[in-house]
Each structure stands twice: as structure tokens, then as C-alpha cells.
PDB file of C-alpha atoms and ligand atoms in Angstrom:
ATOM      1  CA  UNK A   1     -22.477  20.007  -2.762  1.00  0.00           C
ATOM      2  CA  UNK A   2     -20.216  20.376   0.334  1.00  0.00           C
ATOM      3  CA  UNK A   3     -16.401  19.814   0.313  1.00  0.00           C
ATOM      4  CA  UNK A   4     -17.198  16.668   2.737  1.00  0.00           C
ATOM      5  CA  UNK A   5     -19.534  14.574   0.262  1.00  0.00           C
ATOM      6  CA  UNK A   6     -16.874  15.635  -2.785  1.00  0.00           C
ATOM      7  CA  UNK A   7     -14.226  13.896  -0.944  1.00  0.00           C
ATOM      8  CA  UNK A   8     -15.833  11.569   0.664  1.00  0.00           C
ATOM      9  CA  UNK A   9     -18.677  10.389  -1.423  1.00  0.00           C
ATOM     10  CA  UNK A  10     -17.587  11.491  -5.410  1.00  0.00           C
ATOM     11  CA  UNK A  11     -14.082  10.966  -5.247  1.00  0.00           C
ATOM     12  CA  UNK A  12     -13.980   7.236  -3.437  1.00  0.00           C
ATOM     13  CA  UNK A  13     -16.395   6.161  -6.328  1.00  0.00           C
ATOM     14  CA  UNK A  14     -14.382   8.168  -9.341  1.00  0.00           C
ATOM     15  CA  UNK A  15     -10.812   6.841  -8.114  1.00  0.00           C
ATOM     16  CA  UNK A  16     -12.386   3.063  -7.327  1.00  0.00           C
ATOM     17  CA  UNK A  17     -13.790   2.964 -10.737  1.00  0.00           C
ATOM     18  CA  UNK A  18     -10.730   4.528 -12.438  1.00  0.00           C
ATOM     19  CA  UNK A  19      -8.620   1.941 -10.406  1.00  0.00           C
ATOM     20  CA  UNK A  20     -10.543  -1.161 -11.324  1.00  0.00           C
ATOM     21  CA  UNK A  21     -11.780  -0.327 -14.986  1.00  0.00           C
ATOM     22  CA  UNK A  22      -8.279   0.892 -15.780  1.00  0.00           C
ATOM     23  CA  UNK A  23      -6.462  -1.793 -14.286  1.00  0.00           C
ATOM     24  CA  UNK A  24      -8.901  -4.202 -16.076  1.00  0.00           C
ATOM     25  CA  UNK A  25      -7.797  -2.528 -19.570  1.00  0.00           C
ATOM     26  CA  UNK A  26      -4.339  -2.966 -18.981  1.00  0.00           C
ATOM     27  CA  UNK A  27      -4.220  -6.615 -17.543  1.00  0.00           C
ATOM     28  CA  UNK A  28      -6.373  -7.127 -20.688  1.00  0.00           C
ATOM     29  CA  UNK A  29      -4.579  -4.893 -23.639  1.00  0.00           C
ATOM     30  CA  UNK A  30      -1.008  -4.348 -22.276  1.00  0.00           C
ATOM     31  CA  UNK A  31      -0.381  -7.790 -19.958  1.00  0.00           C
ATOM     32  CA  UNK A  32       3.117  -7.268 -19.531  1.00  0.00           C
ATOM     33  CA  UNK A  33       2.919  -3.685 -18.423  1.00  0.00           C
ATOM     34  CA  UNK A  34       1.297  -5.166 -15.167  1.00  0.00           C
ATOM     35  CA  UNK A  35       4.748  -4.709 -13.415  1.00  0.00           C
ATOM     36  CA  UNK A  36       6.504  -3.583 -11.060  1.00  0.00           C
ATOM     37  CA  UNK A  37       9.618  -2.394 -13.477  1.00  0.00           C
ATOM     38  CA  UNK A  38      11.994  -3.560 -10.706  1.00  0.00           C
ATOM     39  CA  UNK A  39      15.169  -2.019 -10.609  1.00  0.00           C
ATOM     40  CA  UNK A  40      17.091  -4.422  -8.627  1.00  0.00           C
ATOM     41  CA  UNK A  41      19.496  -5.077 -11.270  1.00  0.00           C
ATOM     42  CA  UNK A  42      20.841  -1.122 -10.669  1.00  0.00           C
ATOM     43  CA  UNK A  43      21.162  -1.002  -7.384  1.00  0.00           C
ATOM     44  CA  UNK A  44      20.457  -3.766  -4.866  1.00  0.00           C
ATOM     45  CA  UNK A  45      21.718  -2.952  -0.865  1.00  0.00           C
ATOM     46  CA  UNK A  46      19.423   0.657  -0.092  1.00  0.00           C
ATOM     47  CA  UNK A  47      16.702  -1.459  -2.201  1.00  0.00           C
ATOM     48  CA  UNK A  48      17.107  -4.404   0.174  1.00  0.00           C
ATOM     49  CA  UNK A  49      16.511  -3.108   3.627  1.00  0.00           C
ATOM     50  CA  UNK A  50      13.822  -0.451   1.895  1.00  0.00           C
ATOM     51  CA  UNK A  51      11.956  -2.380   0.033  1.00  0.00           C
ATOM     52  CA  UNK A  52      11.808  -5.482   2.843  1.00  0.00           C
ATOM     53  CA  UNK A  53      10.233  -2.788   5.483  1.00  0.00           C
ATOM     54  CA  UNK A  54       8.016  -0.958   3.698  1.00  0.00           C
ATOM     55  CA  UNK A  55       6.583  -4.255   2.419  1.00  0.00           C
ATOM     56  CA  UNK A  56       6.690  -6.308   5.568  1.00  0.00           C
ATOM     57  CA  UNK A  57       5.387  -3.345   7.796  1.00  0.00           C
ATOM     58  CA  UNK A  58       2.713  -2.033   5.182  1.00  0.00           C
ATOM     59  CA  UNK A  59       1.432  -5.590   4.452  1.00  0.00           C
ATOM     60  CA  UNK A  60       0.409  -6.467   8.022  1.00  0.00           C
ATOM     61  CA  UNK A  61      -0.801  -2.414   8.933  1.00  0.00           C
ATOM     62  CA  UNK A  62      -3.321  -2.636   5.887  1.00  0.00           C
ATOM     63  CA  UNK A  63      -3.894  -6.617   7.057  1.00  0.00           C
ATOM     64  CA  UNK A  64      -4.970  -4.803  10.353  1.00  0.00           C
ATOM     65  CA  UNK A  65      -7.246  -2.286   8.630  1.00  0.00           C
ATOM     66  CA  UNK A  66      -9.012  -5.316   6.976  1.00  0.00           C
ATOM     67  CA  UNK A  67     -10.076  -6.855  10.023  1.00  0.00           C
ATOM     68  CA  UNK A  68     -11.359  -3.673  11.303  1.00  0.00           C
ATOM     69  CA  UNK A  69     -13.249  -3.705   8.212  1.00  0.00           C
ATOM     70  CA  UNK A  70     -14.735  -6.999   7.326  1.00  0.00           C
ATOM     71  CA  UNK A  71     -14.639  -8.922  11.478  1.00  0.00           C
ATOM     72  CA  UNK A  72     -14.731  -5.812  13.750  1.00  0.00           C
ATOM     73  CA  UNK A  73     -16.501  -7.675  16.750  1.00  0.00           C
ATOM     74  CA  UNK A  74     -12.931  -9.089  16.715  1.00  0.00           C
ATOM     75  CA  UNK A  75     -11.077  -5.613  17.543  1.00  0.00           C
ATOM     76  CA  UNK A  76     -13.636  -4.911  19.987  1.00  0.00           C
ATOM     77  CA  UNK A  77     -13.717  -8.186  22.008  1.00  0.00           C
ATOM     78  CA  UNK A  78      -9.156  -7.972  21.522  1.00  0.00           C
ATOM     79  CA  UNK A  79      -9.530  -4.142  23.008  1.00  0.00           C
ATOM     80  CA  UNK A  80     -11.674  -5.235  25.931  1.00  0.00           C
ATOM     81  CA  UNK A  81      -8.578  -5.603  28.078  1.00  0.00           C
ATOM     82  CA  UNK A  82      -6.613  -2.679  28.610  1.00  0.00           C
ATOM     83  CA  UNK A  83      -3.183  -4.289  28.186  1.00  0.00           C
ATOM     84  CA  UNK A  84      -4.303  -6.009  24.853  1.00  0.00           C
ATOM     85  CA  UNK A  85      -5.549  -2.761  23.302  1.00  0.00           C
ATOM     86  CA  UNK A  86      -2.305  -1.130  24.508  1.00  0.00           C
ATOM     87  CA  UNK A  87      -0.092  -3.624  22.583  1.00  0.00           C
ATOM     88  CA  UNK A  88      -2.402  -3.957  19.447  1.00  0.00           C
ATOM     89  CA  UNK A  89      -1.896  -0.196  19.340  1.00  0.00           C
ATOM     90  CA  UNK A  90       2.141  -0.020  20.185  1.00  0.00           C
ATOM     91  CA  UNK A  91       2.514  -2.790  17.414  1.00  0.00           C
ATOM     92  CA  UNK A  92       0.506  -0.755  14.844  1.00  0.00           C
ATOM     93  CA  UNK A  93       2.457   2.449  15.812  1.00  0.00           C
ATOM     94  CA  UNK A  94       5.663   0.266  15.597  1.00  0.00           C
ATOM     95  CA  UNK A  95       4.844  -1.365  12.393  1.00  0.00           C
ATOM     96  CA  UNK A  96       4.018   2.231  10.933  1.00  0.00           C
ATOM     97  CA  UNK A  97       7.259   3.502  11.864  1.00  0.00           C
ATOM     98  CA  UNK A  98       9.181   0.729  10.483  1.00  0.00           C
ATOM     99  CA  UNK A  99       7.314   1.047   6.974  1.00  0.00           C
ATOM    100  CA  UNK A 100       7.759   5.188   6.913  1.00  0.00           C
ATOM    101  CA  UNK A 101      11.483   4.091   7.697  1.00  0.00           C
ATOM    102  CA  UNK A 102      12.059   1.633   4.987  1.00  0.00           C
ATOM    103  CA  UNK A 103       9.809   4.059   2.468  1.00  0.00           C
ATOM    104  CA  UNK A 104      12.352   6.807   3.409  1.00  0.00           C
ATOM    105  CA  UNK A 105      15.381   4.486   2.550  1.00  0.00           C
ATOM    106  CA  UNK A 106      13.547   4.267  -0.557  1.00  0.00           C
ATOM    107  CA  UNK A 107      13.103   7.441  -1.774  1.00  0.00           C
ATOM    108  CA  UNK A 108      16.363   8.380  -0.754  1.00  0.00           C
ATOM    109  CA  UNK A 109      17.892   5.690  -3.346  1.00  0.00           C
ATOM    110  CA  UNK A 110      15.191   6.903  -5.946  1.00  0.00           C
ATOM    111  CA  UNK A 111      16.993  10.326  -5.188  1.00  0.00           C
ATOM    112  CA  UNK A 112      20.204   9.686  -4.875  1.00  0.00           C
ATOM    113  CA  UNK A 113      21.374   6.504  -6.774  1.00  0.00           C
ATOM    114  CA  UNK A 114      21.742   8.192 -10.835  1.00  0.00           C
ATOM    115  CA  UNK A 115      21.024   4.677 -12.398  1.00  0.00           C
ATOM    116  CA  UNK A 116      17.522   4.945 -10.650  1.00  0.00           C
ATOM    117  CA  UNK A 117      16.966   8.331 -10.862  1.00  0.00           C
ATOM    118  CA  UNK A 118      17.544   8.261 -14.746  1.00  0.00           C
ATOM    119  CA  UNK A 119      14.772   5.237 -14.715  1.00  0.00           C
ATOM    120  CA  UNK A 120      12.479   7.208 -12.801  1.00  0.00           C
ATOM    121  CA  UNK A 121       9.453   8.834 -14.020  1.00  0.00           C
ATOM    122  CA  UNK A 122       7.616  11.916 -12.497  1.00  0.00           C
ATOM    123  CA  UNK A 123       4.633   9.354 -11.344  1.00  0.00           C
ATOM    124  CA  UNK A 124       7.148   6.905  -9.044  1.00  0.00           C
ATOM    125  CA  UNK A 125       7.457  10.400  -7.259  1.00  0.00           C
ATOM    126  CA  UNK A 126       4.044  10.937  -6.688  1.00  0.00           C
ATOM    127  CA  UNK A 127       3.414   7.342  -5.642  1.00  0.00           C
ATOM    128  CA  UNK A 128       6.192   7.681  -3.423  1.00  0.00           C
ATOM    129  CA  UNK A 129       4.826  11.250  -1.881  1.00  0.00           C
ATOM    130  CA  UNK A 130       1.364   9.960  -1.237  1.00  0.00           C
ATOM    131  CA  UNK A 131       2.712   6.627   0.269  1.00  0.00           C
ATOM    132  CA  UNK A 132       5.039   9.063   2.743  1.00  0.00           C
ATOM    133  CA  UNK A 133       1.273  11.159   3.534  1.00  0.00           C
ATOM    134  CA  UNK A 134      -0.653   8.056   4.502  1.00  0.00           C
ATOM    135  CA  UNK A 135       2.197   6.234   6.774  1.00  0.00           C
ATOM    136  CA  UNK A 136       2.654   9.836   8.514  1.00  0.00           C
ATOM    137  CA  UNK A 137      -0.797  11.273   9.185  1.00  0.00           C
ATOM    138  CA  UNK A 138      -1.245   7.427   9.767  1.00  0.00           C
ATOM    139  CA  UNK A 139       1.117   7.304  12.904  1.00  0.00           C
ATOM    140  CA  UNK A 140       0.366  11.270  13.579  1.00  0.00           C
ATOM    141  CA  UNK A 141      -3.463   9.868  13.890  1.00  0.00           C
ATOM    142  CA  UNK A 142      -2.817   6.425  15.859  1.00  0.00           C
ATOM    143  CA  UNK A 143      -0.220   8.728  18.516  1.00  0.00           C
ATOM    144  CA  UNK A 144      -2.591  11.855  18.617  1.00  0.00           C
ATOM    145  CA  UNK A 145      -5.884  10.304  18.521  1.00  0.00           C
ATOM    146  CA  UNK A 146      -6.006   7.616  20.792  1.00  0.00           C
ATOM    147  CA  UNK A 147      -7.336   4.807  20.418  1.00  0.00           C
ATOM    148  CA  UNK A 148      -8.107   4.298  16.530  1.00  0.00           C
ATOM    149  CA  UNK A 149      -8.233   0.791  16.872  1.00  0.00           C
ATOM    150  CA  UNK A 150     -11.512   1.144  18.753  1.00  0.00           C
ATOM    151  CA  UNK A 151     -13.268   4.036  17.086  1.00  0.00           C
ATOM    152  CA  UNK A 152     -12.515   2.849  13.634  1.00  0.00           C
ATOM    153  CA  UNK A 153     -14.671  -0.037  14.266  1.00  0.00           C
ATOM    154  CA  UNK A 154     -17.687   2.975  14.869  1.00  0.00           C
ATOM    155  CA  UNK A 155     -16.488   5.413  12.284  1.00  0.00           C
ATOM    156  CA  UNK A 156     -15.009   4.074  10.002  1.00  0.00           C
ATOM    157  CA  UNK A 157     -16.159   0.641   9.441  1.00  0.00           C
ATOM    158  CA  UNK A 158     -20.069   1.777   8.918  1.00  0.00           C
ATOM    159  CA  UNK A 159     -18.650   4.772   6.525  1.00  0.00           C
ATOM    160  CA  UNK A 160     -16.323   2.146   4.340  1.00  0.00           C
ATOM    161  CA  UNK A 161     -19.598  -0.359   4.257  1.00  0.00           C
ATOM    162  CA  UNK A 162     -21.710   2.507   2.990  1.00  0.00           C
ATOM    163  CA  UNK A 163     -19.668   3.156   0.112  1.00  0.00           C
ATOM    164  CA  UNK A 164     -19.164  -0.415  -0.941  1.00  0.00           C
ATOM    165  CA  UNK A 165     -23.129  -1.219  -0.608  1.00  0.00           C
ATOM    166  CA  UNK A 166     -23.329   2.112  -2.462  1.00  0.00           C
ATOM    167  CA  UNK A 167     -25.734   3.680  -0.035  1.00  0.00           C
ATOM    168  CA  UNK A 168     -22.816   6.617   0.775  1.00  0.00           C
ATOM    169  CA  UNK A 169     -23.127   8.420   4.650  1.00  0.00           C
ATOM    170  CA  UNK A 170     -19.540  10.440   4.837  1.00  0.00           C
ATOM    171  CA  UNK A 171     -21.583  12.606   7.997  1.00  0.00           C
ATOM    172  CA  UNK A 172     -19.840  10.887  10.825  1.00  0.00           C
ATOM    173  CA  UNK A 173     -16.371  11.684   9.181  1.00  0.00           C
ATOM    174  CA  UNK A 174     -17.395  15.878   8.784  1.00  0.00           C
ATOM    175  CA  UNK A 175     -16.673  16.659  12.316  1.00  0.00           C
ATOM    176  CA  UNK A 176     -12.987  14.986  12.595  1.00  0.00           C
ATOM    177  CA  UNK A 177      -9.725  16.490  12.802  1.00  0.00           C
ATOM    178  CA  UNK A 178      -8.254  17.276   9.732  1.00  0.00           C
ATOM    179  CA  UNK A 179      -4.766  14.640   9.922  1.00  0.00           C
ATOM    180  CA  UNK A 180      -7.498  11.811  10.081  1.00  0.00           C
ATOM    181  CA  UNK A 181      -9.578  13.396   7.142  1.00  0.00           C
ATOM    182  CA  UNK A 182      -5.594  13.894   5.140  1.00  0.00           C
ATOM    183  CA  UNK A 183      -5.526  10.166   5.878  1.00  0.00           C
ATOM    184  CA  UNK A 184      -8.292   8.897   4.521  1.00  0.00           C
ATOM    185  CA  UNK A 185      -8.532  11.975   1.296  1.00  0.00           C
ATOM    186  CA  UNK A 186      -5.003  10.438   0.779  1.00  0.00           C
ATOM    187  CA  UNK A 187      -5.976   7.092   0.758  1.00  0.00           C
ATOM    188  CA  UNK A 188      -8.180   8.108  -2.415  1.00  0.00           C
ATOM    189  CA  UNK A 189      -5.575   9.875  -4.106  1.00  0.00           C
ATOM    190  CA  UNK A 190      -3.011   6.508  -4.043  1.00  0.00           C
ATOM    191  CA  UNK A 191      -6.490   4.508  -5.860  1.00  0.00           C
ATOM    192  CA  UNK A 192      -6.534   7.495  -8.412  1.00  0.00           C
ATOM    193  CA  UNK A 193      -2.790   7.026  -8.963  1.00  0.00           C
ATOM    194  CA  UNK A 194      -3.293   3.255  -8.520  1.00  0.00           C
ATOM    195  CA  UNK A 195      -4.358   2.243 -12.297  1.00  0.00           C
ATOM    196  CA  UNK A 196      -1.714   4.829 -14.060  1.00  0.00           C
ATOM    197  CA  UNK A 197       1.679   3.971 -11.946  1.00  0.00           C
ATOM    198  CA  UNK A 198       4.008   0.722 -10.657  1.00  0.00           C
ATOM    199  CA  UNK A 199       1.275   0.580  -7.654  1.00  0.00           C
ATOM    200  CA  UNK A 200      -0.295  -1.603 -10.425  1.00  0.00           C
ATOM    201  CA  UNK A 201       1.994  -4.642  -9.378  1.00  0.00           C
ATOM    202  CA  UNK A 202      -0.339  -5.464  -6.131  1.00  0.00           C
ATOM    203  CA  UNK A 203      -2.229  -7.232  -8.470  1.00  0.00           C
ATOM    204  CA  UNK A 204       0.275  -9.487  -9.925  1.00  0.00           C
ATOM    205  CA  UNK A 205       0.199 -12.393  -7.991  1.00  0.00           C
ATOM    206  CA  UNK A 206       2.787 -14.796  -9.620  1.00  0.00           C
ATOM    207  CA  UNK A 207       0.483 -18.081  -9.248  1.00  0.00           C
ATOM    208  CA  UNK A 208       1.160 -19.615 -12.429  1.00  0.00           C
ATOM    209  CA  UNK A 209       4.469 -20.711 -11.333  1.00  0.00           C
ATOM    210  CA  UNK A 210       2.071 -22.920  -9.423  1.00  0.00           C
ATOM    211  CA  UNK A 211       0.569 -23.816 -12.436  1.00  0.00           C
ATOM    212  CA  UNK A 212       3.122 -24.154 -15.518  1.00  0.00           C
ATOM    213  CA  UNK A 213       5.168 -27.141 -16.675  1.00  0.00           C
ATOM    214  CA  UNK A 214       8.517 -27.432 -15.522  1.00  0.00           C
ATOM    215  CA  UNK A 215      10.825 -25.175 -17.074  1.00  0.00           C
ATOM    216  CA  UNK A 216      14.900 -26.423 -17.797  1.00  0.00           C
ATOM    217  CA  UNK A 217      17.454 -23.371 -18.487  1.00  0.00           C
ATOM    218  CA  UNK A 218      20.208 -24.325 -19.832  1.00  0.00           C
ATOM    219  CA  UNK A 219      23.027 -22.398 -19.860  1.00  0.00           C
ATOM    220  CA  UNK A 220      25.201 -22.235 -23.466  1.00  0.00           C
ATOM    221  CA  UNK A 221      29.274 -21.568 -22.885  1.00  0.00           C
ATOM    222  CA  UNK A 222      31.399 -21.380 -25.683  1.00  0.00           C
ATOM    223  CA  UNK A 223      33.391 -25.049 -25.810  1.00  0.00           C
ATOM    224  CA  UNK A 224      36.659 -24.684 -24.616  1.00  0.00           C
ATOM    225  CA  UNK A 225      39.446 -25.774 -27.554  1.00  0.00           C
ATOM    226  CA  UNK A 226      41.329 -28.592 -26.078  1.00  0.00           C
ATOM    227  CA  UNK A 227      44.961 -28.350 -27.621  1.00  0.00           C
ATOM    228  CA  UNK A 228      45.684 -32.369 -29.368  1.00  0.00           C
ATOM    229  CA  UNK A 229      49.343 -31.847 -29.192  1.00  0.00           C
TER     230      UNK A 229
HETATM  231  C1  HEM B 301      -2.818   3.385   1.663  1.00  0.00           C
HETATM  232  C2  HEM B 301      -3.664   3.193   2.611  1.00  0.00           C
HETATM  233  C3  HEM B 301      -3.347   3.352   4.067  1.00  0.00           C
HETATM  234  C4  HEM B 301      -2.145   3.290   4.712  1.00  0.00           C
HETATM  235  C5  HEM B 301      -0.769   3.077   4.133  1.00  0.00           C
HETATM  236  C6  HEM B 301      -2.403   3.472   6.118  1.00  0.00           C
HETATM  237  C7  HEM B 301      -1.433   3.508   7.086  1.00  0.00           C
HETATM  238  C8  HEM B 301      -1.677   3.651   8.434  1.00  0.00           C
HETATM  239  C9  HEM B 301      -0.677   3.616   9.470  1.00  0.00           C
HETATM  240  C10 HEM B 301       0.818   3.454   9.247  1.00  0.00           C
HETATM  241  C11 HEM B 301      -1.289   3.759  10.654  1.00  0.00           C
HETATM  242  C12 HEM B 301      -0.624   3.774  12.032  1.00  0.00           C
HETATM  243  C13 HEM B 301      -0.448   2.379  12.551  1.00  0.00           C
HETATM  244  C14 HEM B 301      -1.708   1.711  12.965  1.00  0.00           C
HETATM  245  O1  HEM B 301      -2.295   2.124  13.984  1.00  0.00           O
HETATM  246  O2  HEM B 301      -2.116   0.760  12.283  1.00  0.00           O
HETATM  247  C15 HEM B 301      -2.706   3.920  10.376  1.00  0.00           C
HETATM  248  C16 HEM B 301      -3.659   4.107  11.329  1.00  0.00           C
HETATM  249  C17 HEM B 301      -4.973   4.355  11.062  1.00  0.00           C
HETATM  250  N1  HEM B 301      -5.595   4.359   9.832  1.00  0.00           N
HETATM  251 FE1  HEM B 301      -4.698   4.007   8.075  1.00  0.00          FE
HETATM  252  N2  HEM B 301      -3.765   3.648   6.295  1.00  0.00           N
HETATM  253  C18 HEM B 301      -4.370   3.585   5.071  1.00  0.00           C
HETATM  254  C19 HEM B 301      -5.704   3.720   4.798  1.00  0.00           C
HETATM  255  C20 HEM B 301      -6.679   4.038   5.742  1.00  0.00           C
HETATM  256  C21 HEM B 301      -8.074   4.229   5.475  1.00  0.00           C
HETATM  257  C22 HEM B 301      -8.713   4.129   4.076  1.00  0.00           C
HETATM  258  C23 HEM B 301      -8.678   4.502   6.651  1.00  0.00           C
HETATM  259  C24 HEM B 301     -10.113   4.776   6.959  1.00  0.00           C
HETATM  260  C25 HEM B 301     -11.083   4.786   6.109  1.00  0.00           C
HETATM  261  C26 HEM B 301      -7.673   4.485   7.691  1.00  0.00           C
HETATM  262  C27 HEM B 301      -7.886   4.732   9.029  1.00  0.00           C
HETATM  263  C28 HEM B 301      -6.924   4.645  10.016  1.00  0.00           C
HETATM  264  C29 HEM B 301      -7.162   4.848  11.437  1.00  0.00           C
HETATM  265  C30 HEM B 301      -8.487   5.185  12.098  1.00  0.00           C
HETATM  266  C31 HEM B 301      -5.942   4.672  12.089  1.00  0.00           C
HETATM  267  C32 HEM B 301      -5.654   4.734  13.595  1.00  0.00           C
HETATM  268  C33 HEM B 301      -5.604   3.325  14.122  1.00  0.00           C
HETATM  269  C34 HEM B 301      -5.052   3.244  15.527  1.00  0.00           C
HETATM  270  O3  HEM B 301      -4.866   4.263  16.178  1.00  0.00           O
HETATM  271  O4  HEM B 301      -4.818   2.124  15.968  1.00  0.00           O
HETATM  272  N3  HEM B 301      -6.467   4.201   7.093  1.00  0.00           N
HETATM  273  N4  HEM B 301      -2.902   3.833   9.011  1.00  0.00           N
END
């Protein structure tokens, strides 16, 4: 076996079934470990403007790689005017650097900030590494090799809908430069991590508030002694 399929063909189905059977376990056995163990309560300002642009700016760059993925014609018919492709591709590079900025802020205060570093465990470091990998060689590989946007919709695209309809061809993918090949490996690595760390929280969508009766909080103060005299 070459060093192509093992990354590209063995690991995308061992870290996809890891992610989904694991994740399946816990939502089923340990509920209330599907969290994001937020630690807003120590420290609330660095988390703030971190947390708001890594999730803003990841949110709508993976959005993007979606709609390469599942209505390419439309990336192709956007990029047939030069000026449209340019700005589709300055937004993404924008977008990038705003989340690598806001991810920075973050691990600095993971760092930095003792309450959270005492909280932390040696997995929120990893996460955070691997997120740093894919937003740079992401950036590195939208700058460098111009113009993703279009030839993910012929590399990409077909390789992703090979693996999913589990008839694998990683070939077209042998021959590129290694920062795109870090980015997608990378990619792989966050799913194997996905399961076992805070990642986990994607999947905790908080509908039934939609759902549940109303729910009255009262608050209980000791009654103030009003002096008779
Ligand atoms: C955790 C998952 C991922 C993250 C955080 C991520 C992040 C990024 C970022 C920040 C960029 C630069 C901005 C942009 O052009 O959109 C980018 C570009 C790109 N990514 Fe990803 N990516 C991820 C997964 C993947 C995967 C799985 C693939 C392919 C199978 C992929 C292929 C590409 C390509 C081809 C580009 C260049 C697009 C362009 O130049 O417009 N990415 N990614």
C-alpha cells in the first residue's frame, strides 16, 4: 500500500467511523458530556473577540467548502467572471485570516490566563494545534495556489464523492503540492480528534429550547427584617 491511499483512502474511513460511532456512544451513554465545557465564567474579554472570529469566520469558510461540495456548477458559473472569482477568493482569504486571528487570541488566553490553563487538558491543545494547521496551510494554499475555488470543484469534489459513495480514487490528489496534501491529511486528523475532545459540541444544537415548556426562575433572597419599633 502506498503512503497516498493510507492517507487518503484508510485514514478518511478509520477517523469518519471513529468520529460518528464514538460520538454516537457518547450522545447515547454520557449525554451531558456532549459539551463544550465553556469557560466563560473564568475569563470572558480575550474569550469574546476569540471565540466570535474563529466562529464567525470558520462557519462561513467551511459553509463555502460545502457548496463546492454538494452544488459545484454554482462555483463554476460564480467564477466565470473574472472580477467575481477575484472577490469570492479575497473574501475566503479574508475570512481565513480573520478565523487564524481570533484562534490565535484563543490560544493565547488558553496559555496565558492560569484559571484556563489549570482547566485545560493536553487534548484542548491538540484541537487547538490542528485547528491553527488547517486555517494556515488553508490560506498558504488559497494565496499560493491560485485559484482553489475553481480546481476544487475538479479535484476535490470527485475525490470527497468517492469516499462518501465508498468507491475511494485518492489518484488525482498524489501529484499535489504537499501544503494542499497537509490540508486535507489535517483535516482527517481534527475527525480522529473529533469524537475524544470539546470539538464534540458541533453537534449540540440547542433545539429543545424550541421545544420545552416554559421555564420560571425564581430567584430566593433572604427577607429583609423590618425593625416594628
Ligand atoms: C477543518 C477543516 C478545514 C478548515 C478549517 C479549512 C480552512 C480553509 C481556509 C481558511 C482556507 C482559505 C480560505 C478559503 O479560500 O476558503 C481554505 C481553503 C481551501 N481548502 Fe480548506 N479547510 C478545511 C478542510 C478542507 C478539506 C477537507 C479540503 C479538501 C478535501 C479543503 C480544500 C481547500 C482548498 C482547495 C482551498 C483553496 C480554496 C481557494 O483557494 O479558494 N479544505 N480552507
Amino acid at each position: 500500500m502506498d503512503w497516498n491511499t493510507l492517507f487518503f483512502v484508510i485514514l478518511p474511513y478509520v477517523a469518519l467511523a471513529l468520529a460518528i460511532g464514538v460520538t454516537i456512544y457518547r450522545s447515547v451513554y454520557r449525554p451531558f458530556s456532549i459539551s463544550s465545557l465553556s469557560s466563560q465564567l473564568l475569563e470572558r474579554r480575550q474569550l469574546f473577540w476569540g471565540s466570535i472570529s474563529f466562529h464567525w469566520g470558520i462557519t462561513i469558510i467551511l459553509t463555502g467548502h460545502l457548496v463546492a461540495l454538494f452544488i459545484p456548477q454554482s462555483i463554476v458559473l460564480w467564477n466565470a467572471q473574472p472580477l467575481r472569482l477575484y472577490l469570492l477568493e479575497l473574501s475566503g482569504i479574508a475570512l481565513g485570516l480573520w478565523a487564524t486571528a481570533g484562534l490565535a487570541i484563543l490560544i493565547w488566553r488558553r496559555v496565558t490566563v492560569g484559571r484556563i490553563r489549570v482547566v485545560s487538558t493536553p487534548m484542548d491543545y491538540v484541537v487547538l494545534a490542528l485547528l491553527l494547521v488547517s486555517l494556515i496551510t488553508g490560506v498558504i494554499t488559497a494565496t499560493v495556489y491560485r485559484w482553489g475555488s475553481y480546481w476544487f470543484t475538479g479535484i476535490f469534489t470527485p475525490y470527497i464523492w468517492s469516499i462518501l459513495t465508498f468507491r475511494p480514487d485518492a489518484a488525482p490528489l498524489a501529484t499535489l503540492p504537499l501544503t494542499i496534501k497537509l490540508h486535507v491529511f489535517n483535516f482527517y486528523l481534527l475527525a480522529l480528534a473529533f469524537a475524544f475532545s470539546r470539538l464534540v459540541h458541533i453537534i449540540a444544537w440547542p433545539l429543545g429550547y424550541l421545544l420545552r415548556p416554559w421555564q420560571i426562575v425564581i430567584g430566593l433572597r433572604k427577607a429583609r427584617v423590618v425593625s416594628q419599633e
